[in-house]
Every structure is written in C-alpha cells, then in structure tokens.
Amino acid sequence: MSHQEYKKWQCATCGEIYDEELGAPDEGIAPGTRFEDIPDTWMCPNCGASKSDFAIYVG
Amino acid sequence: MSNLVIPNELVAPLFVPSTFANRASVEGMLARLRKDYPLSKAEVPGYDPHWIVTKYNDVREVSRLDDIFHSGDRSKTVVSQVAEQMMRDYSGGQPHIFRTLVHMDKPDHTAYRDVTKDTFMPQNIAKLEGSIRETVRRYIEKMEKFGNEMDFATEISMLLPLEVICTLIGLPKEDHPMMLRLTQWFLSYADPDLCRPGSNITDPEQQIKTWQIVYDEFKNYYGAVIKDRQGCPRHDIASIIANGKVNGCPMDERSMISYFVIASTAGHDTTAATIANGMWTLAKDPELLTRLQADPSLIPGFVEECIRWTCPAVAFVRSAAQDYELSGRQIKKGDLLYISYLSANRDEEIFEDAHVFKADRKPNRHIGFSYGSHICVGQHLARLELRVFWEEIIPRLKTLSMAGEGKWQDSEFVCGPKYVPIRYEFN
C-alpha cells in the first residue's frame, strides 16, 4: 500500500499553516493527522477562523 | 458572579493616555480588574458605559464574533461623548475620522482586506528576507558608528520598521521622516514628546482635531501618489492600493486614503514598539542575552514573547449589534465593549508565570496581533523583521545594559517605549 504524502493547509484569513506531518500538538492534534480527520469544530489556532477557511497551501 | 460596576477610581485611569506611561501601574490595574471585576462595567463620567473585557477567552470571543461585535458602528478607541460627537461632525456623521480596515465590518472589511491580503501572506513575505536583512545590517552598522551609547528607540527601532514599510509602499526615503511624524501625531496624540506641536493635550477635543489634521496631511500627500500609481503602476503596495478594486469598483476616497494611513502607521509603529521593548528587556537581563547567544534557536520564541510582552495595540472598542451572553453577563444590543489585548496577554489562567518574560514559553498563543478576521494583516512582516533583527544583533552584542531610565509613551491606544537609552559593545 503506498503512503499518501502529507499535505499543508493554509488559513485564508491569517496565513497560518497546518502541516499534516507535524499536526498541532499544542491544540491536541497529533502529528500525522490528516486535515480531513480534524473535527469540523476545530478553529485556526492563530485567528479563530473555521476549518472551512483553510485551503491547500500553495507555497 | 463578581461585581457588575467597577469603581471609577480603579477604571477611569484606563481611559487616560498618561496612565500608560507607567507600565507597572497599568499591569497592576489590569490584574486587579481580571481578578475582582472580570467582564464588568465602567461608568466613567463623560463617557458612555463600557464593558471592560480583560480575560483572554472573553477577548478572543468578542474579537472572533465580528458579526455580533462590530468595529464600524462606534469609535474604535475609547473617546469621550464630546469627542465622538466631534468625529461625527467632522466626518459627515461617521463615528471615525478614518475608515481603515480596523474600522470596517463585513462585507466591506473582507473585500478591502482582500486587496492586499496576498501581499502579506507568509510565503510572499518570506521573499523579503534578504532585503530586510541588508537593511537591518545597515542599522547595526549605524549603531557601531554611533559609539557605545544611544537612545535605541529614537535612533534605531523607530526608523528601521519605518524604512521597511515605506520602501514596500514605494515612498522615497526623504518622505520617511514625515511618515514617522504623522504616525506619532496620530497614534501618540497625547504624548508630550511625540504629539503634534501646538496641540493642547489636556483638551480632549484636541485629539479629534489632531486626527482630522493628520487625515488631511495624509490626503494631501497620498493624493499625488495615488494619481501617479493609477497612471503608471509599479511593483509596490501603493500601486496595489491605488488600483485596488472592491467588489469590482474603485475604493471611495476616504477608504483609499485610510488604507494608506493604516499601512503608513500601523505598518511600523507596533513593530518599532516591540523591537524597543525587546531591547529594553535584554538590556536588563544579561543572562537572557547569554542564553540567546548560546542557543539562537530560541530567537523565534523570544520574538513571540516580545510580542506578548509589549502588546503595542493595547485595546480596541467594539459595539454589540445584538444581545449576547458572554461569560454569564447579558450584553445588550448597542452596548460598548473595551477589549484589552494587553490584559488578555497577561491572563494568569492562560499563561503560566504570566508576569515573567520567558523566551522559551511554549505554547505561547498570545493575541498581540489581535484575533478573528481583524487579526493584523502585517503580522508575518512584523515577525520577519523582528526575527531578522535579533538574529543579526544578538551574536554581535558583547555587552548590553541600560544607560538610564526607559520611558513608555503616554498612549492608551497604541503604546510602546519612546526612550530606551542603552550602553553596548559589539564583538
């Protein structure tokens, strides 16, 4: 089974990046957590925007 | 439930700019408000009643719920009833002299913010690191040539972020001092050393007169810049704003001038305050300097703690657009809320040893850039400037100490050190 690459997601409001590989341990999100597995009630830890405000990061 | 109305002798000083010149006193006052009067009311004569929001979670909630707690319906800063009426008189009925992003609500706020949002995204700001590092090195050379003592605030911290943002906007270097002067007239209108010459800082009406004068000065200056960039766009922020479209239409004049005002003022003043206070903190703590020199990986954390510690945007005012229950209090439609970011960033229930500067604080979810959709659009530029400055200067400092007493501005709105005398030697 091939390993799917980790992705990065960016908050459209403040630019905060969620990196699936790193997770967000300070927010209780373990490293390796896919963005789609984060609860829908999760908010951007930097600005409080909703999860739906994140989009795939284009660096 | 704690007391509903805060005694005037405790809360009235929060509305007075000179109170903020004594940082320890302000922090003590806010600590008492958090403890004895969390989310209580100020009924200060001459002012409309305000809820005083001092707890971190309350400040975040109010800041985030911008459909409920509006930014544009009333003055964004604490002003007397007389001063707010004057603003309405000057601006044709609006409660503000300026109409910046800070003073807008959805949907305008989103549309106007979108004009420059991409420019300030971290991946685009990161491209500026090389040029900012060169600028920082020039200022460090200036320190070397200066000798071993200087007022760091006046000679370095007020000028470096000014040069960075003015260059990005696209302004010639000879105009940077004017931008600094107008910024100080606007944001430090009540400080006897920084205010507009001739203004009577004991007269509350002078604040509004000064802001109108500042608006007119910016309008006179940027009128020519706008015309130039609309005729011949360049690769600068002035061109982006001057040609910016909002919902497919050009911005109205007041909103466009105000866009330039916020870029030309908040784009450097808050970073300057944070650099100055960082230097003040380091100069009083030689052990911290040694730790940062031994382990430069601490510098990003040092930067975040400097932002929490300084919190230059002290407080804003919101007004409730509908009834809302906040931490058990009934906020009524039309109520005013004074939200203190400085207090939130000292909340003992959120930050361990909240009154101690910790470069290795983790997590450090301060809200020094605000929170919610109004979070500082320039936060990534500020972080880059701060990180690069400390990366460059920390390895160079052989010794550092204060050469006298530092001084904070008399400012209840945006506040930072105005005088940081240091003594230093470079390696």
Tab-separated table of C-alpha atoms in Angstrom:
chain	number	residue	atom	x	y	z
A	1	MET	CA	0.000	0.000	0.000
A	2	SER	CA	1.517	3.328	-0.995
A	3	HIS	CA	1.909	6.046	1.627
A	4	GLN	CA	-0.021	9.144	0.756
A	5	GLU	CA	2.121	12.288	1.057
A	6	TYR	CA	1.368	14.709	3.840
A	7	LYS	CA	-0.201	17.976	2.757
A	8	LYS	CA	-0.136	21.509	4.123
A	9	TRP	CA	-3.221	23.657	4.530
A	10	GLN	CA	-3.363	27.416	4.933
A	11	CYS	CA	-5.817	29.677	6.727
A	12	ALA	CA	-7.206	32.170	4.204
A	13	THR	CA	-7.668	34.786	6.919
A	14	CYS	CA	-4.282	34.884	8.610
A	15	GLY	CA	-1.920	32.644	6.631
A	16	GLU	CA	-1.438	30.081	9.422
A	17	ILE	CA	-0.286	26.755	8.034
A	18	TYR	CA	-1.470	23.362	9.214
A	19	ASP	CA	1.115	20.729	8.285
A	20	GLU	CA	-0.343	17.232	8.465
A	21	GLU	CA	3.065	15.754	9.194
A	22	LEU	CA	3.569	17.975	12.254
A	23	GLY	CA	-0.052	18.130	13.406
A	24	ALA	CA	-0.814	20.726	16.072
A	25	PRO	CA	0.238	19.131	19.363
A	26	ASP	CA	-0.443	22.330	21.329
A	27	GLU	CA	-4.042	22.073	20.167
A	28	GLY	CA	-4.301	18.343	20.844
A	29	ILE	CA	-3.874	17.300	17.189
A	30	ALA	CA	-1.296	14.528	16.927
A	31	PRO	CA	1.467	14.561	14.273
A	32	GLY	CA	0.342	12.715	11.164
A	33	THR	CA	-3.306	13.751	11.488
A	34	ARG	CA	-4.848	14.321	8.076
A	35	PHE	CA	-6.700	17.584	7.710
A	36	GLU	CA	-9.946	15.785	6.899
A	37	ASP	CA	-9.672	13.900	10.195
A	38	ILE	CA	-9.617	17.079	12.274
A	39	PRO	CA	-13.048	17.791	13.823
A	40	ASP	CA	-15.149	20.310	11.912
A	41	THR	CA	-15.418	22.396	15.079
A	42	TRP	CA	-11.649	22.986	15.037
A	43	MET	CA	-10.615	26.618	14.567
A	44	CYS	CA	-7.437	28.219	13.309
A	45	PRO	CA	-5.224	28.404	16.407
A	46	ASN	CA	-3.864	31.767	15.293
A	47	CYS	CA	-7.030	33.686	14.424
A	48	GLY	CA	-10.061	31.529	15.204
A	49	ALA	CA	-11.212	31.115	11.588
A	50	SER	CA	-13.237	27.992	10.949
A	51	LYS	CA	-11.758	24.806	9.479
A	52	SER	CA	-13.571	25.516	6.209
A	53	ASP	CA	-11.470	28.670	5.793
A	54	PHE	CA	-8.379	26.516	5.170
A	55	ALA	CA	-7.278	25.580	1.654
A	56	ILE	CA	-4.398	23.553	0.271
A	57	TYR	CA	-1.183	25.530	0.775
A	58	VAL	CA	0.459	26.844	-2.343
A	59	GLY	CA	3.959	27.874	-1.356
B	1	MET	CA	-20.807	36.416	39.957
B	2	SER	CA	-18.443	39.270	40.663
B	3	ASN	CA	-19.306	42.944	40.898
B	4	LEU	CA	-21.022	44.487	37.920
B	5	VAL	CA	-19.821	48.075	38.131
B	6	ILE	CA	-16.154	48.885	38.559
B	7	PRO	CA	-15.314	51.748	40.932
B	8	ASN	CA	-14.336	54.801	38.916
B	9	GLU	CA	-11.079	55.280	40.781
B	10	LEU	CA	-9.965	51.866	39.514
B	11	VAL	CA	-11.151	52.002	35.910
B	12	ALA	CA	-11.152	55.666	34.874
B	13	PRO	CA	-7.332	55.764	34.505
B	14	LEU	CA	-7.630	53.160	31.726
B	15	PHE	CA	-9.171	55.882	29.554
B	16	VAL	CA	-6.344	58.353	30.212
B	17	PRO	CA	-3.246	58.254	27.964
B	18	SER	CA	-0.779	59.344	30.665
B	19	THR	CA	-1.666	56.277	32.757
B	20	PHE	CA	0.155	54.127	30.218
B	21	ALA	CA	3.475	55.860	30.800
B	22	ASN	CA	3.678	53.776	33.980
B	23	ARG	CA	3.604	50.231	32.653
B	24	ALA	CA	3.830	48.554	36.061
B	25	SER	CA	0.864	50.542	37.303
B	26	VAL	CA	-1.212	49.656	34.230
B	27	GLU	CA	-0.411	45.968	34.567
B	28	GLY	CA	-1.339	46.080	38.254
B	29	MET	CA	-4.631	47.749	37.425
B	30	LEU	CA	-5.439	45.163	34.764
B	31	ALA	CA	-4.518	42.301	37.105
B	32	ARG	CA	-6.970	43.644	39.669
B	33	LEU	CA	-9.693	44.012	37.037
B	34	ARG	CA	-9.156	40.400	35.912
B	35	LYS	CA	-9.346	39.183	39.487
B	36	ASP	CA	-12.120	41.300	41.006
B	37	TYR	CA	-14.089	42.630	38.032
B	38	PRO	CA	-13.835	40.225	35.113
B	39	LEU	CA	-16.258	41.475	32.494
B	40	SER	CA	-17.742	44.336	34.479
B	41	LYS	CA	-18.885	47.807	33.561
B	42	ALA	CA	-17.129	51.148	33.601
B	43	GLU	CA	-19.420	54.112	34.089
B	44	VAL	CA	-16.934	56.942	33.827
B	45	PRO	CA	-18.457	60.447	33.723
B	46	GLY	CA	-18.247	61.989	30.259
B	47	TYR	CA	-18.037	58.567	28.577
B	48	ASP	CA	-20.730	56.133	27.536
B	49	PRO	CA	-20.704	52.980	29.710
B	50	HIS	CA	-18.270	50.286	28.541
B	51	TRP	CA	-17.990	46.619	29.410
B	52	ILE	CA	-14.332	46.132	30.363
B	53	VAL	CA	-13.216	42.828	28.850
B	54	THR	CA	-9.951	41.697	30.392
B	55	LYS	CA	-9.907	37.880	30.338
B	56	TYR	CA	-8.149	36.105	27.465
B	57	ASN	CA	-11.072	33.862	26.499
B	58	ASP	CA	-13.557	36.739	26.590
B	59	VAL	CA	-11.283	38.962	24.497
B	60	ARG	CA	-10.873	36.177	21.936
B	61	GLU	CA	-14.609	35.502	21.826
B	62	VAL	CA	-15.540	39.136	21.284
B	63	SER	CA	-12.771	39.582	18.703
B	64	ARG	CA	-13.789	36.472	16.768
B	65	LEU	CA	-17.532	37.130	16.699
B	66	ASP	CA	-17.327	40.127	14.431
B	67	ASP	CA	-20.896	39.715	13.148
B	68	ILE	CA	-22.074	40.303	16.708
B	69	PHE	CA	-19.418	42.714	17.988
B	70	HIS	CA	-18.977	45.391	15.374
B	71	SER	CA	-15.969	47.561	14.648
B	72	GLY	CA	-17.568	50.199	12.475
B	73	ASP	CA	-20.634	51.427	14.322
B	74	ARG	CA	-18.875	53.370	17.096
B	75	SER	CA	-15.439	54.807	17.800
B	76	LYS	CA	-12.807	52.073	17.672
B	77	THR	CA	-10.946	53.635	20.600
B	78	VAL	CA	-12.211	54.959	23.900
B	79	VAL	CA	-13.306	58.534	23.378
B	80	SER	CA	-15.442	60.861	25.430
B	81	GLN	CA	-19.000	61.617	24.371
B	82	VAL	CA	-17.845	65.082	23.282
B	83	ALA	CA	-15.017	63.657	21.178
B	84	GLU	CA	-17.240	61.092	19.460
B	85	GLN	CA	-19.747	63.788	18.553
B	86	MET	CA	-16.905	65.850	17.111
B	87	MET	CA	-15.854	62.910	14.935
B	88	ARG	CA	-19.390	62.664	13.607
B	89	ASP	CA	-19.388	66.400	12.914
B	90	TYR	CA	-16.066	66.236	11.053
B	91	SER	CA	-16.818	63.090	9.054
B	92	GLY	CA	-20.370	63.716	7.949
B	93	GLY	CA	-21.968	61.505	10.569
B	94	GLN	CA	-19.435	58.694	10.875
B	95	PRO	CA	-18.057	57.745	14.308
B	96	HIS	CA	-14.477	57.773	12.927
B	97	ILE	CA	-12.212	60.240	11.216
B	98	PHE	CA	-10.508	57.408	9.344
B	99	ARG	CA	-12.123	54.457	7.592
B	100	THR	CA	-9.375	51.854	7.729
B	101	LEU	CA	-9.691	48.074	7.824
B	102	VAL	CA	-9.784	48.447	11.598
B	103	HIS	CA	-12.983	50.484	11.358
B	104	MET	CA	-14.879	48.185	8.973
B	105	ASP	CA	-17.258	45.257	9.324
B	106	LYS	CA	-18.249	42.544	6.885
B	107	PRO	CA	-18.770	42.541	3.991
B	108	ASP	CA	-16.635	45.657	3.389
B	109	HIS	CA	-13.870	44.503	5.730
B	110	THR	CA	-13.379	41.257	3.816
B	111	ALA	CA	-13.468	42.973	0.435
B	112	TYR	CA	-10.996	45.697	1.419
B	113	ARG	CA	-8.665	43.272	3.193
B	114	ASP	CA	-8.588	41.103	0.063
B	115	VAL	CA	-6.933	43.979	-1.825
B	116	THR	CA	-3.610	43.445	-0.005
B	117	LYS	CA	-4.069	40.066	1.664
B	118	ASP	CA	-1.951	38.057	-0.740
B	119	THR	CA	0.912	40.549	-0.480
B	120	PHE	CA	1.144	39.890	3.252
B	121	MET	CA	0.757	36.105	3.199
B	122	PRO	CA	3.792	34.398	4.792
B	123	GLN	CA	5.008	32.785	1.560
B	124	ASN	CA	5.208	36.225	-0.093
B	125	ILE	CA	6.653	37.991	2.929
B	126	ALA	CA	9.382	35.322	3.118
B	127	LYS	CA	10.739	36.590	-0.213
B	128	LEU	CA	11.644	39.874	1.519
B	129	GLU	CA	14.059	38.292	3.986
B	130	GLY	CA	17.210	39.105	2.008
B	131	SER	CA	16.422	42.785	1.556
B	132	ILE	CA	15.247	43.177	5.147
B	133	ARG	CA	18.463	41.552	6.384
B	134	GLU	CA	20.502	44.060	4.365
B	135	THR	CA	18.509	46.918	5.885
B	136	VAL	CA	18.983	45.525	9.380
B	137	ARG	CA	22.748	45.273	8.839
B	138	ARG	CA	22.857	48.946	7.858
B	139	TYR	CA	21.172	49.891	11.126
B	140	ILE	CA	23.598	47.740	13.094
B	141	GLU	CA	26.477	49.492	11.306
B	142	LYS	CA	24.881	52.752	12.397
B	143	MET	CA	24.978	51.522	15.994
B	144	GLU	CA	28.663	50.646	15.592
B	145	LYS	CA	29.474	54.092	14.261
B	146	PHE	CA	27.380	55.744	16.957
B	147	GLY	CA	29.725	54.706	19.745
B	148	ASN	CA	28.717	52.856	22.873
B	149	GLU	CA	25.581	54.684	23.981
B	150	MET	CA	22.387	55.728	22.252
B	151	ASP	CA	18.683	56.147	22.657
B	152	PHE	CA	17.815	52.941	20.857
B	153	ALA	CA	14.146	53.925	20.418
B	154	THR	CA	14.811	57.156	18.551
B	155	GLU	CA	17.900	56.088	16.616
B	156	ILE	CA	17.040	52.534	15.614
B	157	SER	CA	13.695	50.999	16.499
B	158	MET	CA	11.515	53.873	15.297
B	159	LEU	CA	13.409	54.074	11.993
B	160	LEU	CA	14.058	50.502	10.891
B	161	PRO	CA	10.442	49.258	10.503
B	162	LEU	CA	9.560	52.700	9.125
B	163	GLU	CA	12.101	52.262	6.349
B	164	VAL	CA	10.920	48.713	5.634
B	165	ILE	CA	7.227	49.566	5.234
B	166	CYS	CA	7.761	52.894	3.463
B	167	THR	CA	10.028	51.149	0.947
B	168	LEU	CA	7.424	48.448	0.382
B	169	ILE	CA	4.724	51.078	-0.089
B	170	GLY	CA	7.038	52.747	-2.572
B	171	LEU	CA	7.805	56.043	-0.848
B	172	PRO	CA	11.098	57.894	-1.375
B	173	LYS	CA	13.455	57.948	1.587
B	174	GLU	CA	13.188	61.702	2.038
B	175	ASP	CA	9.493	61.266	2.868
B	176	HIS	CA	10.012	58.662	5.615
B	177	PRO	CA	10.532	61.240	8.413
B	178	MET	CA	7.193	62.829	7.552
B	179	MET	CA	5.509	59.429	7.786
B	180	LEU	CA	7.032	58.942	11.240
B	181	ARG	CA	5.906	62.387	12.334
B	182	LEU	CA	2.319	61.865	11.145
B	183	THR	CA	2.236	58.415	12.749
B	184	GLN	CA	3.224	59.897	16.083
B	185	TRP	CA	0.733	62.735	15.791
B	186	PHE	CA	-1.967	60.133	15.104
B	187	LEU	CA	-1.150	57.293	17.492
B	188	SER	CA	0.703	59.236	20.206
B	189	TYR	CA	-1.516	62.315	20.064
B	190	ALA	CA	-1.387	62.773	23.840
B	191	ASP	CA	2.310	62.187	24.470
B	192	PRO	CA	4.037	65.484	25.270
B	193	ASP	CA	7.206	64.429	23.406
B	194	LEU	CA	5.572	62.968	20.302
B	195	CYS	CA	2.335	64.893	19.819
B	196	ARG	CA	1.632	67.438	17.129
B	197	PRO	CA	3.412	70.663	18.083
B	198	GLY	CA	0.956	73.217	19.326
B	199	SER	CA	-1.756	70.743	20.249
B	200	ASN	CA	-3.167	71.088	23.748
B	201	ILE	CA	-3.015	67.526	25.040
B	202	THR	CA	-5.159	68.292	28.082
B	203	ASP	CA	-8.087	69.189	25.826
B	204	PRO	CA	-9.999	66.050	24.723
B	205	GLU	CA	-11.287	67.846	21.633
B	206	GLN	CA	-7.681	68.260	20.506
B	207	GLN	CA	-7.454	64.522	19.890
B	208	ILE	CA	-10.131	64.730	17.226
B	209	LYS	CA	-8.801	67.976	15.762
B	210	THR	CA	-5.370	66.365	15.526
B	211	TRP	CA	-6.756	63.266	13.817
B	212	GLN	CA	-8.562	65.437	11.273
B	213	ILE	CA	-5.335	67.357	10.630
B	214	VAL	CA	-3.449	64.067	10.227
B	215	TYR	CA	-6.099	62.797	7.822
B	216	ASP	CA	-5.819	65.979	5.760
B	217	GLU	CA	-2.000	65.759	5.714
B	218	PHE	CA	-2.114	62.154	4.529
B	219	LYS	CA	-4.741	63.070	1.941
B	220	ASN	CA	-2.586	65.875	0.589
B	221	TYR	CA	0.456	63.612	0.394
B	222	TYR	CA	-1.158	60.459	-0.960
B	223	GLY	CA	-3.313	62.291	-3.484
B	224	ALA	CA	-0.240	62.693	-5.712
B	225	VAL	CA	0.963	59.132	-5.028
B	226	ILE	CA	-2.434	57.713	-5.995
B	227	LYS	CA	-2.535	59.736	-9.205
B	228	ASP	CA	0.990	58.606	-10.082
B	229	ARG	CA	0.341	54.903	-9.447
B	230	GLN	CA	-3.006	54.926	-11.234
B	231	GLY	CA	-1.268	56.420	-14.265
B	232	CYS	CA	1.816	54.232	-14.070
B	233	PRO	CA	1.561	51.229	-11.714
B	234	ARG	CA	4.783	49.874	-10.202
B	235	HIS	CA	5.667	46.848	-8.135
B	236	ASP	CA	4.780	48.408	-4.797
B	237	ILE	CA	1.970	48.468	-2.275
B	238	ALA	CA	0.976	51.998	-3.306
B	239	SER	CA	0.118	50.650	-6.739
B	240	ILE	CA	-1.890	47.785	-5.259
B	241	ILE	CA	-3.960	50.127	-3.094
B	242	ALA	CA	-4.310	52.908	-5.668
B	243	ASN	CA	-5.604	50.441	-8.254
B	244	GLY	CA	-7.423	48.195	-5.804
B	245	LYS	CA	-10.968	47.252	-6.652
B	246	VAL	CA	-13.618	46.465	-4.087
B	247	ASN	CA	-16.464	44.365	-5.442
B	248	GLY	CA	-15.340	45.410	-8.886
B	249	CYS	CA	-15.424	49.136	-8.135
B	250	PRO	CA	-12.721	51.642	-7.164
B	251	MET	CA	-12.485	52.472	-3.457
B	252	ASP	CA	-14.121	55.663	-2.244
B	253	GLU	CA	-11.685	58.444	-1.376
B	254	ARG	CA	-11.885	58.213	2.417
B	255	SER	CA	-11.397	54.447	2.370
B	256	MET	CA	-8.431	54.654	-0.002
B	257	ILE	CA	-6.677	57.427	1.945
B	258	SER	CA	-7.377	55.486	5.147
B	259	TYR	CA	-5.879	52.343	3.586
B	260	PHE	CA	-2.668	54.298	3.044
B	261	VAL	CA	-2.907	55.669	6.591
B	262	ILE	CA	-3.090	52.225	8.193
B	263	ALA	CA	-0.193	50.932	6.045
B	264	SER	CA	1.911	54.020	6.816
B	265	THR	CA	1.290	53.999	10.567
B	266	ALA	CA	0.393	50.591	11.978
B	267	GLY	CA	2.803	49.128	9.411
B	268	HIS	CA	5.784	50.240	11.505
B	269	ASP	CA	4.763	51.752	14.842
B	270	THR	CA	3.820	48.475	16.516
B	271	THR	CA	6.930	46.680	15.249
B	272	ALA	CA	9.061	49.593	16.454
B	273	ALA	CA	7.499	49.310	19.905
B	274	THR	CA	8.161	45.580	20.040
B	275	ILE	CA	11.810	45.914	18.977
B	276	ALA	CA	12.353	48.716	21.502
B	277	ASN	CA	10.807	46.788	24.349
B	278	GLY	CA	12.762	43.682	23.375
B	279	MET	CA	15.985	45.649	23.610
B	280	TRP	CA	14.903	47.117	26.948
B	281	THR	CA	14.157	43.608	28.222
B	282	LEU	CA	17.519	42.252	27.036
B	283	ALA	CA	19.416	45.211	28.461
B	284	LYS	CA	18.036	44.456	31.904
B	285	ASP	CA	18.725	40.724	31.689
B	286	PRO	CA	22.311	39.816	30.713
B	287	GLU	CA	21.603	36.153	31.412
B	288	LEU	CA	18.887	36.157	28.742
B	289	LEU	CA	21.310	37.628	26.218
B	290	THR	CA	23.836	34.908	27.045
B	291	ARG	CA	21.178	32.199	26.604
B	292	LEU	CA	20.101	33.565	23.219
B	293	GLN	CA	23.726	33.781	22.085
B	294	ALA	CA	24.391	30.200	23.173
B	295	ASP	CA	21.202	28.899	21.540
B	296	PRO	CA	19.953	31.003	18.598
B	297	SER	CA	17.115	28.509	18.077
B	298	LEU	CA	15.446	30.350	20.972
B	299	ILE	CA	15.126	33.520	18.895
B	300	PRO	CA	11.719	32.770	17.272
B	301	GLY	CA	10.318	32.089	20.750
B	302	PHE	CA	11.968	35.264	22.012
B	303	VAL	CA	10.198	37.157	19.211
B	304	GLU	CA	6.781	35.738	20.168
B	305	GLU	CA	7.361	36.566	23.823
B	306	CYS	CA	8.395	40.120	22.887
B	307	ILE	CA	5.052	40.485	21.078
B	308	ARG	CA	3.087	39.126	24.053
B	309	TRP	CA	5.132	41.233	26.455
B	310	THR	CA	4.836	44.503	24.540
B	311	CYS	CA	1.355	44.125	23.062
B	312	PRO	CA	1.530	47.562	21.448
B	313	ALA	CA	-2.111	47.549	20.311
B	314	VAL	CA	-3.372	47.881	23.859
B	315	ALA	CA	-7.140	47.876	23.393
B	316	PHE	CA	-9.977	48.398	20.949
B	317	VAL	CA	-13.676	49.100	21.365
B	318	ARG	CA	-16.454	47.013	19.818
B	319	SER	CA	-20.196	47.561	19.941
B	320	ALA	CA	-22.790	44.822	20.238
B	321	ALA	CA	-25.036	44.519	17.178
B	322	GLN	CA	-27.343	42.140	19.035
B	323	ASP	CA	-27.929	40.758	22.516
B	324	TYR	CA	-25.350	38.158	23.551
B	325	GLU	CA	-24.474	36.247	26.709
B	326	LEU	CA	-20.757	36.434	27.401
B	327	SER	CA	-19.328	34.587	30.406
B	328	GLY	CA	-22.688	34.799	32.166
B	329	ARG	CA	-23.169	38.511	31.539
B	330	GLN	CA	-26.034	39.803	29.416
B	331	ILE	CA	-24.584	42.071	26.761
B	332	LYS	CA	-27.343	44.162	25.199
B	333	LYS	CA	-27.560	45.382	21.629
B	334	GLY	CA	-25.778	48.742	21.432
B	335	ASP	CA	-23.508	48.121	24.433
B	336	LEU	CA	-19.857	49.126	24.112
B	337	LEU	CA	-17.050	46.721	24.996
B	338	TYR	CA	-13.477	47.797	25.762
B	339	ILE	CA	-11.365	44.758	24.872
B	340	SER	CA	-7.900	44.797	26.387
B	341	TYR	CA	-5.339	42.761	24.453
B	342	LEU	CA	-2.697	43.775	26.956
B	343	SER	CA	-4.752	42.306	29.773
B	344	ALA	CA	-5.563	39.146	27.804
B	345	ASN	CA	-1.856	38.607	27.213
B	346	ARG	CA	-1.241	38.718	30.977
B	347	ASP	CA	-4.127	36.409	31.930
B	348	GLU	CA	-2.773	34.224	34.724
B	349	GLU	CA	-5.260	31.448	33.885
B	350	ILE	CA	-3.827	31.111	30.371
B	351	PHE	CA	-0.143	31.967	30.659
B	352	GLU	CA	1.976	30.253	33.290
B	353	ASP	CA	4.003	32.893	35.147
B	354	ALA	CA	2.183	35.456	33.020
B	355	HIS	CA	4.170	38.323	34.523
B	356	VAL	CA	7.529	36.735	33.718
B	357	PHE	CA	9.283	37.155	30.356
B	358	LYS	CA	10.069	33.651	29.070
B	359	ALA	CA	11.838	33.326	25.726
B	360	ASP	CA	11.118	29.584	25.754
B	361	ARG	CA	7.406	29.927	26.585
B	362	LYS	CA	5.501	27.086	24.911
B	363	PRO	CA	2.756	27.207	23.935
B	364	ASN	CA	2.570	30.946	23.506
B	365	ARG	CA	-0.784	31.649	21.914
B	366	HIS	CA	-0.694	35.357	22.672
B	367	ILE	CA	-3.110	37.649	20.869
B	368	GLY	CA	-0.713	40.537	20.387
B	369	PHE	CA	-1.835	40.739	16.746
B	370	SER	CA	-5.499	40.559	17.788
B	371	TYR	CA	-7.726	37.618	16.890
B	372	GLY	CA	-10.523	36.882	14.448
B	373	SER	CA	-10.875	38.360	10.999
B	374	HIS	CA	-9.350	41.652	12.178
B	375	ILE	CA	-6.046	39.967	13.041
B	376	CYS	CA	-3.138	42.151	11.920
B	377	VAL	CA	-2.675	41.772	8.170
B	378	GLY	CA	1.019	42.649	8.570
B	379	GLN	CA	1.784	40.099	11.285
B	380	HIS	CA	4.114	38.000	9.114
B	381	LEU	CA	6.089	41.054	8.037
B	382	ALA	CA	6.440	42.122	11.668
B	383	ARG	CA	7.599	38.646	12.709
B	384	LEU	CA	10.157	38.575	9.889
B	385	GLU	CA	11.560	41.985	10.796
B	386	LEU	CA	11.787	41.044	14.463
B	387	ARG	CA	13.430	37.680	13.837
B	388	VAL	CA	15.985	39.028	11.383
B	389	PHE	CA	16.848	41.964	13.623
B	390	TRP	CA	17.525	39.734	16.625
B	391	GLU	CA	19.355	37.123	14.542
B	392	GLU	CA	21.706	39.823	13.327
B	393	ILE	CA	22.304	41.793	16.506
B	394	ILE	CA	22.346	39.154	19.224
B	395	PRO	CA	25.598	37.480	18.078
B	396	ARG	CA	27.228	40.913	17.794
B	397	LEU	CA	26.495	42.150	21.305
B	398	LYS	CA	29.433	41.708	23.664
B	399	THR	CA	27.843	43.744	26.444
B	400	LEU	CA	24.478	45.439	26.829
B	401	SER	CA	22.906	47.408	29.649
B	402	MET	CA	20.559	50.296	30.204
B	403	ALA	CA	22.270	53.691	30.270
B	404	GLY	CA	19.367	55.391	32.048
B	405	GLU	CA	15.666	55.008	32.643
B	406	GLY	CA	13.499	53.930	29.742
B	407	LYS	CA	10.169	55.661	29.186
B	408	TRP	CA	6.828	54.498	27.815
B	409	GLN	CA	4.595	56.728	25.745
B	410	ASP	CA	1.518	58.436	27.137
B	411	SER	CA	-0.863	56.450	24.966
B	412	GLU	CA	-3.939	54.407	25.810
B	413	PHE	CA	-4.413	53.002	22.311
B	414	VAL	CA	-1.124	52.023	20.649
B	415	CYS	CA	1.698	52.198	23.149
B	416	GLY	CA	5.403	51.451	23.175
B	417	PRO	CA	8.657	52.719	24.629
B	418	LYS	CA	9.661	56.164	23.408
B	419	TYR	CA	13.058	56.235	25.107
B	420	VAL	CA	15.393	53.253	25.593
B	421	PRO	CA	18.864	54.500	26.475
B	422	ILE	CA	21.378	51.678	26.145
B	423	ARG	CA	25.091	51.161	26.611
B	424	TYR	CA	26.643	48.452	24.454
B	425	GLU	CA	29.780	46.979	22.993
B	426	PHE	CA	29.969	44.870	19.849
B	427	ASN	CA	32.177	41.840	19.288
